[in-house]
Amino acid sequence: MKRLEGRIALISGTARGQGRAAALRFAAEGALVVGGDLLHEEAVETQRPIAREGGTALAPGPLDVTDEASVGSWVAEAVDAFGGIDIVYANAGAVRFGGIGSQPYEDFAFTMRAEPDSVWPTVRAAWPHLAHSRGCVLTVGSTAGLTGSLTNLRTARSAAKGGVIAPGRQLAAEGAPYGIHGSARSHA
Ligand SMILES: NC(=O)c1ccc[n+]([C@@H]2O[C@H](COP(=O)([O-])OP(=O)(O)OC[C@H]3O[C@@H](n4cnc5c(N)ncnc54)[C@H](O)[C@@H]3O)[C@@H](O)[C@H]2O)c1
């Protein structure tokens, strides 16, 4: 028996990078993967190796995780296709780096919106389904949300990833009565 046999996993940002890697890995462990990305064609491309290996993956429509309507359709497609949601892996994110003395406010504001908003609408839309399945939420932090750096100029990213890490603790508290559990990954 594979570790995620039959689990329905919603993973954002599956066009490339860690989201693509997660989609392949979750499918190899038996999960039914519902991916999605702004880069829709690349997200669909991620399905091919999964299908070749006999796994199951969908990437319905272009997904913008910062747009509630887009996320609502994505979650509905997952539930229509598989009957529920067991795992939400809110992986997608976007960032503009820059130092406090030089970064334009527009770039700061973009990052401040993109990172937390990549998590909240997705988790919110999936929450009733996770409560039903006693499911799991995975969010992706960063050392930027935990430490300062001498070499990586990242004030906006630090603030934004702090805005991902802190609500993770609150989600754990609010999810506990429903059996929803979670994990916040933080890495370089
Ligand atoms: N790579 C690193 O070193 C690193 C370090 C710390 C944290 N992280 C975090 O890990 C996660 C994945 O990082 P990655 O390196 O794979 O990034 P990446 O840029 O390679 O991939 C991110 C994916 O998310 C998608 N995306 C961005 N905004 C989106 C939106 N609004 N709607 C839908 N899809 C959207 C992009 O199109 C892309 O396919 C991110 O949350 C990132 O902040 C990465």
PDB file of C-alpha atoms and ligand atoms in Angstrom:
ATOM      1  CA  MET A   1       0.000   0.000   0.000  1.00  0.00           C
ATOM      2  CA  LYS A   2       1.383   3.384  -1.000  1.00  0.00           C
ATOM      3  CA  ARG A   3       1.520   6.095   1.644  1.00  0.00           C
ATOM      4  CA  LEU A   4      -1.061   8.376  -0.012  1.00  0.00           C
ATOM      5  CA  GLU A   5      -3.170   5.698  -1.733  1.00  0.00           C
ATOM      6  CA  GLY A   6      -6.477   7.234  -2.843  1.00  0.00           C
ATOM      7  CA  ARG A   7      -5.890  10.554  -1.076  1.00  0.00           C
ATOM      8  CA  ILE A   8      -7.139  13.581  -2.991  1.00  0.00           C
ATOM      9  CA  ALA A   9      -4.424  16.239  -3.014  1.00  0.00           C
ATOM     10  CA  LEU A  10      -4.920  19.816  -4.174  1.00  0.00           C
ATOM     11  CA  ILE A  11      -1.518  21.274  -5.057  1.00  0.00           C
ATOM     12  CA  SER A  12      -1.019  24.824  -6.372  1.00  0.00           C
ATOM     13  CA  GLY A  13       1.861  25.955  -8.569  1.00  0.00           C
ATOM     14  CA  THR A  14       2.377  22.623 -10.337  1.00  0.00           C
ATOM     15  CA  ALA A  15       3.760  24.069 -13.589  1.00  0.00           C
ATOM     16  CA  ARG A  16       7.354  23.969 -12.396  1.00  0.00           C
ATOM     17  CA  GLY A  17       9.703  23.915  -9.425  1.00  0.00           C
ATOM     18  CA  GLN A  18       8.673  22.430  -6.123  1.00  0.00           C
ATOM     19  CA  GLY A  19       4.976  22.260  -6.997  1.00  0.00           C
ATOM     20  CA  ARG A  20       5.719  20.107 -10.032  1.00  0.00           C
ATOM     21  CA  ALA A  21       8.048  17.926  -7.966  1.00  0.00           C
ATOM     22  CA  ALA A  22       5.366  17.581  -5.285  1.00  0.00           C
ATOM     23  CA  ALA A  23       2.721  16.613  -7.854  1.00  0.00           C
ATOM     24  CA  LEU A  24       4.966  13.860  -9.241  1.00  0.00           C
ATOM     25  CA  ARG A  25       5.900  12.627  -5.769  1.00  0.00           C
ATOM     26  CA  PHE A  26       2.378  12.664  -4.349  1.00  0.00           C
ATOM     27  CA  ALA A  27       1.122  10.778  -7.419  1.00  0.00           C
ATOM     28  CA  ALA A  28       3.943   8.228  -7.067  1.00  0.00           C
ATOM     29  CA  GLU A  29       2.691   7.686  -3.511  1.00  0.00           C
ATOM     30  CA  GLY A  30      -0.812   6.957  -4.824  1.00  0.00           C
ATOM     31  CA  ALA A  31      -2.493  10.364  -4.397  1.00  0.00           C
ATOM     32  CA  LEU A  32      -5.075  11.662  -6.868  1.00  0.00           C
ATOM     33  CA  VAL A  33      -3.521  15.024  -7.682  1.00  0.00           C
ATOM     34  CA  VAL A  34      -5.451  18.140  -8.647  1.00  0.00           C
ATOM     35  CA  GLY A  35      -2.831  20.640  -9.723  1.00  0.00           C
ATOM     36  CA  GLY A  36      -3.110  24.142 -11.048  1.00  0.00           C
ATOM     37  CA  ASP A  37      -1.087  27.145 -12.048  1.00  0.00           C
ATOM     38  CA  LEU A  38      -1.227  30.480 -13.819  1.00  0.00           C
ATOM     39  CA  LEU A  39       0.939  28.697 -16.404  1.00  0.00           C
ATOM     40  CA  HIS A  40      -1.838  26.323 -17.407  1.00  0.00           C
ATOM     41  CA  GLU A  41      -0.132  24.537 -20.303  1.00  0.00           C
ATOM     42  CA  GLU A  42       2.890  23.725 -18.157  1.00  0.00           C
ATOM     43  CA  ALA A  43       0.610  22.492 -15.359  1.00  0.00           C
ATOM     44  CA  VAL A  44      -1.115  20.185 -17.854  1.00  0.00           C
ATOM     45  CA  GLU A  45       2.345  19.055 -18.986  1.00  0.00           C
ATOM     46  CA  THR A  46       3.062  17.951 -15.394  1.00  0.00           C
ATOM     47  CA  GLN A  47       0.253  15.408 -15.745  1.00  0.00           C
ATOM     48  CA  ARG A  48       1.945  13.504 -18.570  1.00  0.00           C
ATOM     49  CA  PRO A  49       4.630  11.638 -16.592  1.00  0.00           C
ATOM     50  CA  ILE A  50       2.045  10.918 -13.900  1.00  0.00           C
ATOM     51  CA  ALA A  51      -0.306   9.345 -16.447  1.00  0.00           C
ATOM     52  CA  ARG A  52       2.582   7.382 -17.993  1.00  0.00           C
ATOM     53  CA  GLU A  53       3.269   5.823 -14.606  1.00  0.00           C
ATOM     54  CA  GLY A  54      -0.400   4.902 -14.192  1.00  0.00           C
ATOM     55  CA  GLY A  55      -1.184   7.716 -11.763  1.00  0.00           C
ATOM     56  CA  THR A  56      -4.053  10.205 -11.802  1.00  0.00           C
ATOM     57  CA  ALA A  57      -3.734  13.972 -12.093  1.00  0.00           C
ATOM     58  CA  LEU A  58      -5.898  16.818 -13.295  1.00  0.00           C
ATOM     59  CA  ALA A  59      -5.157  20.481 -13.863  1.00  0.00           C
ATOM     60  CA  PRO A  60      -8.520  22.064 -14.583  1.00  0.00           C
ATOM     61  CA  GLY A  61      -8.365  25.524 -16.186  1.00  0.00           C
ATOM     62  CA  PRO A  62      -5.812  28.262 -15.595  1.00  0.00           C
ATOM     63  CA  LEU A  63      -5.636  28.872 -11.846  1.00  0.00           C
ATOM     64  CA  ASP A  64      -4.945  32.164 -10.090  1.00  0.00           C
ATOM     65  CA  VAL A  65      -4.646  31.356  -6.391  1.00  0.00           C
ATOM     66  CA  THR A  66      -5.026  35.025  -5.476  1.00  0.00           C
ATOM     67  CA  ASP A  67      -8.464  35.151  -7.126  1.00  0.00           C
ATOM     68  CA  GLU A  68     -11.342  33.747  -5.060  1.00  0.00           C
ATOM     69  CA  ALA A  69     -13.505  32.899  -8.079  1.00  0.00           C
ATOM     70  CA  SER A  70     -10.674  31.035  -9.782  1.00  0.00           C
ATOM     71  CA  VAL A  71      -9.884  29.121  -6.596  1.00  0.00           C
ATOM     72  CA  GLY A  72     -13.576  28.358  -6.053  1.00  0.00           C
ATOM     73  CA  SER A  73     -13.824  26.758  -9.504  1.00  0.00           C
ATOM     74  CA  TRP A  74     -10.634  24.781  -8.904  1.00  0.00           C
ATOM     75  CA  VAL A  75     -11.877  23.366  -5.605  1.00  0.00           C
ATOM     76  CA  ALA A  76     -15.290  22.587  -7.132  1.00  0.00           C
ATOM     77  CA  GLU A  77     -13.622  20.725 -10.021  1.00  0.00           C
ATOM     78  CA  ALA A  78     -11.597  18.665  -7.557  1.00  0.00           C
ATOM     79  CA  VAL A  79     -14.687  17.746  -5.541  1.00  0.00           C
ATOM     80  CA  ASP A  80     -16.721  16.972  -8.678  1.00  0.00           C
ATOM     81  CA  ALA A  81     -13.964  14.755 -10.042  1.00  0.00           C
ATOM     82  CA  PHE A  82     -13.011  12.853  -6.893  1.00  0.00           C
ATOM     83  CA  GLY A  83     -15.686  13.502  -4.268  1.00  0.00           C
ATOM     84  CA  GLY A  84     -13.670  15.451  -1.708  1.00  0.00           C
ATOM     85  CA  ILE A  85     -10.300  16.823  -0.653  1.00  0.00           C
ATOM     86  CA  ASP A  86      -7.869  15.227   1.799  1.00  0.00           C
ATOM     87  CA  ILE A  87      -4.753  17.369   1.370  1.00  0.00           C
ATOM     88  CA  VAL A  88      -4.174  21.015   0.476  1.00  0.00           C
ATOM     89  CA  TYR A  89      -0.616  21.873  -0.439  1.00  0.00           C
ATOM     90  CA  ALA A  90      -0.588  25.665  -0.868  1.00  0.00           C
ATOM     91  CA  ASN A  91       2.716  25.806  -2.697  1.00  0.00           C
ATOM     92  CA  ALA A  92       2.308  28.566  -5.304  1.00  0.00           C
ATOM     93  CA  GLY A  93       3.938  31.858  -4.508  1.00  0.00           C
ATOM     94  CA  ALA A  94       5.505  34.871  -6.187  1.00  0.00           C
ATOM     95  CA  VAL A  95       8.098  37.309  -4.921  1.00  0.00           C
ATOM     96  CA  ARG A  96      10.037  40.406  -5.906  1.00  0.00           C
ATOM     97  CA  PHE A  97      13.291  40.774  -4.012  1.00  0.00           C
ATOM     98  CA  GLY A  98      14.869  44.074  -3.056  1.00  0.00           C
ATOM     99  CA  GLY A  99      16.509  46.004  -0.239  1.00  0.00           C
ATOM    100  CA  ILE A 100      14.630  48.293   2.105  1.00  0.00           C
ATOM    101  CA  GLY A 101      16.405  51.358   0.716  1.00  0.00           C
ATOM    102  CA  SER A 102      15.904  50.598  -2.943  1.00  0.00           C
ATOM    103  CA  GLN A 103      12.844  48.426  -3.512  1.00  0.00           C
ATOM    104  CA  PRO A 104       9.928  50.317  -5.083  1.00  0.00           C
ATOM    105  CA  TYR A 105       6.756  50.230  -2.999  1.00  0.00           C
ATOM    106  CA  GLU A 106       4.959  48.577  -5.904  1.00  0.00           C
ATOM    107  CA  ASP A 107       7.271  45.545  -5.631  1.00  0.00           C
ATOM    108  CA  PHE A 108       6.840  45.455  -1.852  1.00  0.00           C
ATOM    109  CA  ALA A 109       3.059  45.582  -2.204  1.00  0.00           C
ATOM    110  CA  PHE A 110       3.066  42.904  -4.927  1.00  0.00           C
ATOM    111  CA  THR A 111       4.981  40.486  -2.713  1.00  0.00           C
ATOM    112  CA  MET A 112       2.936  41.297   0.367  1.00  0.00           C
ATOM    113  CA  ARG A 113      -0.215  40.389  -1.529  1.00  0.00           C
ATOM    114  CA  ALA A 114       1.073  37.459  -3.585  1.00  0.00           C
ATOM    115  CA  GLU A 115       2.458  35.297  -0.787  1.00  0.00           C
ATOM    116  CA  PRO A 116      -0.299  35.313   1.853  1.00  0.00           C
ATOM    117  CA  ASP A 117      -3.022  35.441  -0.804  1.00  0.00           C
ATOM    118  CA  SER A 118      -1.515  32.327  -2.358  1.00  0.00           C
ATOM    119  CA  VAL A 119      -2.572  30.491   0.793  1.00  0.00           C
ATOM    120  CA  TRP A 120      -5.707  32.045   2.257  1.00  0.00           C
ATOM    121  CA  PRO A 121      -8.307  31.717  -0.552  1.00  0.00           C
ATOM    122  CA  THR A 122      -7.223  28.133  -1.237  1.00  0.00           C
ATOM    123  CA  VAL A 123      -7.396  26.986   2.369  1.00  0.00           C
ATOM    124  CA  ARG A 124     -10.643  28.852   2.935  1.00  0.00           C
ATOM    125  CA  ALA A 125     -12.350  27.304  -0.103  1.00  0.00           C
ATOM    126  CA  ALA A 126     -11.162  23.797   0.779  1.00  0.00           C
ATOM    127  CA  TRP A 127     -11.856  24.092   4.526  1.00  0.00           C
ATOM    128  CA  PRO A 128     -15.344  22.455   4.617  1.00  0.00           C
ATOM    129  CA  HIS A 129     -14.016  19.525   2.581  1.00  0.00           C
ATOM    130  CA  LEU A 130     -10.989  19.172   4.859  1.00  0.00           C
ATOM    131  CA  ALA A 131     -13.302  19.222   7.880  1.00  0.00           C
ATOM    132  CA  HIS A 132     -15.270  16.396   6.275  1.00  0.00           C
ATOM    133  CA  SER A 133     -12.157  14.300   5.533  1.00  0.00           C
ATOM    134  CA  ARG A 134     -10.213  15.291   8.683  1.00  0.00           C
ATOM    135  CA  GLY A 135      -7.643  16.452   6.163  1.00  0.00           C
ATOM    136  CA  CYS A 136      -4.302  18.176   6.086  1.00  0.00           C
ATOM    137  CA  VAL A 137      -2.978  21.624   5.115  1.00  0.00           C
ATOM    138  CA  LEU A 138       0.611  22.178   3.989  1.00  0.00           C
ATOM    139  CA  THR A 139       1.878  25.722   3.630  1.00  0.00           C
ATOM    140  CA  VAL A 140       5.312  26.809   2.444  1.00  0.00           C
ATOM    141  CA  GLY A 141       7.266  29.278   4.509  1.00  0.00           C
ATOM    142  CA  SER A 142      10.855  30.340   4.107  1.00  0.00           C
ATOM    143  CA  THR A 143      13.788  31.161   6.294  1.00  0.00           C
ATOM    144  CA  ALA A 144      12.992  34.699   5.075  1.00  0.00           C
ATOM    145  CA  GLY A 145      10.002  34.572   7.409  1.00  0.00           C
ATOM    146  CA  LEU A 146      12.174  33.530  10.340  1.00  0.00           C
ATOM    147  CA  THR A 147      15.614  35.119  10.060  1.00  0.00           C
ATOM    148  CA  GLY A 148      17.437  38.105   8.620  1.00  0.00           C
ATOM    149  CA  SER A 149      20.026  37.720   5.865  1.00  0.00           C
ATOM    150  CA  LEU A 150      23.231  39.657   5.203  1.00  0.00           C
ATOM    151  CA  THR A 151      23.281  38.705   1.538  1.00  0.00           C
ATOM    152  CA  ASN A 152      19.678  38.249   0.389  1.00  0.00           C
ATOM    153  CA  LEU A 153      17.833  41.580   0.285  1.00  0.00           C
ATOM    154  CA  ARG A 154      14.308  40.505   1.098  1.00  0.00           C
ATOM    155  CA  THR A 155      12.357  42.763   3.411  1.00  0.00           C
ATOM    156  CA  ALA A 156       9.106  42.250   1.490  1.00  0.00           C
ATOM    157  CA  ARG A 157       9.607  38.497   1.316  1.00  0.00           C
ATOM    158  CA  SER A 158      10.345  38.371   5.045  1.00  0.00           C
ATOM    159  CA  ALA A 159       7.119  40.203   5.814  1.00  0.00           C
ATOM    160  CA  ALA A 160       5.119  38.170   3.316  1.00  0.00           C
ATOM    161  CA  LYS A 161       6.414  34.762   4.426  1.00  0.00           C
ATOM    162  CA  GLY A 162       5.829  35.818   8.022  1.00  0.00           C
ATOM    163  CA  GLY A 163       2.277  36.296   6.801  1.00  0.00           C
ATOM    164  CA  VAL A 164       2.241  32.675   5.680  1.00  0.00           C
ATOM    165  CA  ILE A 165       3.934  31.149   8.730  1.00  0.00           C
ATOM    166  CA  ALA A 166       1.912  32.910  11.445  1.00  0.00           C
ATOM    167  CA  PRO A 167      -1.548  31.935  10.132  1.00  0.00           C
ATOM    168  CA  GLY A 168      -0.329  28.328   9.931  1.00  0.00           C
ATOM    169  CA  ARG A 169      -0.389  28.211  13.721  1.00  0.00           C
ATOM    170  CA  GLN A 170      -3.881  29.694  13.765  1.00  0.00           C
ATOM    171  CA  LEU A 171      -5.079  27.173  11.178  1.00  0.00           C
ATOM    172  CA  ALA A 172      -3.788  24.410  13.444  1.00  0.00           C
ATOM    173  CA  ALA A 173      -5.809  25.844  16.318  1.00  0.00           C
ATOM    174  CA  GLU A 174      -8.992  26.355  14.270  1.00  0.00           C
ATOM    175  CA  GLY A 175      -8.610  22.993  12.520  1.00  0.00           C
ATOM    176  CA  ALA A 176      -8.094  20.937  15.661  1.00  0.00           C
ATOM    177  CA  PRO A 177     -11.807  20.554  16.513  1.00  0.00           C
ATOM    178  CA  TYR A 178     -12.379  19.115  13.012  1.00  0.00           C
ATOM    179  CA  GLY A 179      -9.320  16.885  12.974  1.00  0.00           C
ATOM    180  CA  ILE A 180      -7.633  19.079  10.352  1.00  0.00           C
ATOM    181  CA  HIS A 181      -3.899  18.988  10.849  1.00  0.00           C
ATOM    182  CA  GLY A 182      -1.061  20.697   9.079  1.00  0.00           C
ATOM    183  CA  SER A 183       2.547  21.376   8.501  1.00  0.00           C
ATOM    184  CA  ALA A 184       4.412  24.557   7.572  1.00  0.00           C
ATOM    185  CA  ARG A 185       7.620  23.958   5.674  1.00  0.00           C
ATOM    186  CA  SER A 186      10.367  26.526   6.034  1.00  0.00           C
ATOM    187  CA  HIS A 187      13.555  26.323   4.084  1.00  0.00           C
ATOM    188  CA  ALA A 188      16.181  28.541   2.439  1.00  0.00           C
TER     189      ALA A 188
HETATM  190  N1  LIG B   1      13.013  27.880  -4.361  1.00  0.00           N
HETATM  191  C1  LIG B   1      13.400  28.299  -3.154  1.00  0.00           C
HETATM  192  O1  LIG B   1      14.598  28.454  -2.866  1.00  0.00           O
HETATM  193  C2  LIG B   1      12.369  28.621  -2.090  1.00  0.00           C
HETATM  194  C3  LIG B   1      12.789  29.031  -0.843  1.00  0.00           C
HETATM  195  C4  LIG B   1      11.845  29.302   0.149  1.00  0.00           C
HETATM  196  C5  LIG B   1      10.506  29.151  -0.110  1.00  0.00           C
HETATM  197  N2  LIG B   1      10.126  28.770  -1.346  1.00  0.00           N
HETATM  198  C6  LIG B   1       8.680  28.653  -1.591  1.00  0.00           C
HETATM  199  O2  LIG B   1       8.387  27.410  -2.192  1.00  0.00           O
HETATM  200  C7  LIG B   1       7.259  27.550  -3.036  1.00  0.00           C
HETATM  201  C8  LIG B   1       7.601  27.057  -4.435  1.00  0.00           C
HETATM  202  O3  LIG B   1       8.764  27.737  -4.862  1.00  0.00           O
HETATM  203  P1  LIG B   1       9.467  27.406  -6.255  1.00  0.00           P
HETATM  204  O4  LIG B   1      10.908  27.712  -6.069  1.00  0.00           O
HETATM  205  O5  LIG B   1       9.055  26.073  -6.757  1.00  0.00           O
HETATM  206  O6  LIG B   1       8.841  28.588  -7.150  1.00  0.00           O
HETATM  207  P2  LIG B   1       8.648  28.703  -8.723  1.00  0.00           P
HETATM  208  O7  LIG B   1       8.608  30.163  -9.021  1.00  0.00           O
HETATM  209  O8  LIG B   1       9.599  27.833  -9.473  1.00  0.00           O
HETATM  210  O9  LIG B   1       7.185  28.075  -8.918  1.00  0.00           O
HETATM  211  C9  LIG B   1       6.065  28.725  -8.392  1.00  0.00           C
HETATM  212  C10 LIG B   1       4.875  28.337  -9.242  1.00  0.00           C
HETATM  213  O10 LIG B   1       3.735  29.012  -8.707  1.00  0.00           O
HETATM  214  C11 LIG B   1       3.006  29.555  -9.791  1.00  0.00           C
HETATM  215  N3  LIG B   1       2.251  30.716  -9.346  1.00  0.00           N
HETATM  216  C12 LIG B   1       2.723  31.894  -8.893  1.00  0.00           C
HETATM  217  N4  LIG B   1       1.722  32.719  -8.603  1.00  0.00           N
HETATM  218  C13 LIG B   1       0.578  32.023  -8.880  1.00  0.00           C
HETATM  219  C14 LIG B   1      -0.789  32.353  -8.806  1.00  0.00           C
HETATM  220  N5  LIG B   1      -1.211  33.559  -8.394  1.00  0.00           N
HETATM  221  N6  LIG B   1      -1.697  31.403  -9.143  1.00  0.00           N
HETATM  222  C15 LIG B   1      -1.293  30.188  -9.572  1.00  0.00           C
HETATM  223  N7  LIG B   1      -0.007  29.827  -9.689  1.00  0.00           N
HETATM  224  C16 LIG B   1       0.921  30.748  -9.348  1.00  0.00           C
HETATM  225  C17 LIG B   1       4.065  29.962 -10.811  1.00  0.00           C
HETATM  226  O11 LIG B   1       3.527  30.134 -12.115  1.00  0.00           O
HETATM  227  C18 LIG B   1       5.025  28.790 -10.699  1.00  0.00           C
HETATM  228  O12 LIG B   1       4.682  27.729 -11.567  1.00  0.00           O
HETATM  229  C19 LIG B   1       6.872  29.035  -3.003  1.00  0.00           C
HETATM  230  O13 LIG B   1       5.853  29.257  -2.034  1.00  0.00           O
HETATM  231  C20 LIG B   1       8.168  29.702  -2.563  1.00  0.00           C
HETATM  232  O14 LIG B   1       7.960  30.941  -1.927  1.00  0.00           O
HETATM  233  C21 LIG B   1      11.004  28.495  -2.340  1.00  0.00           C
END
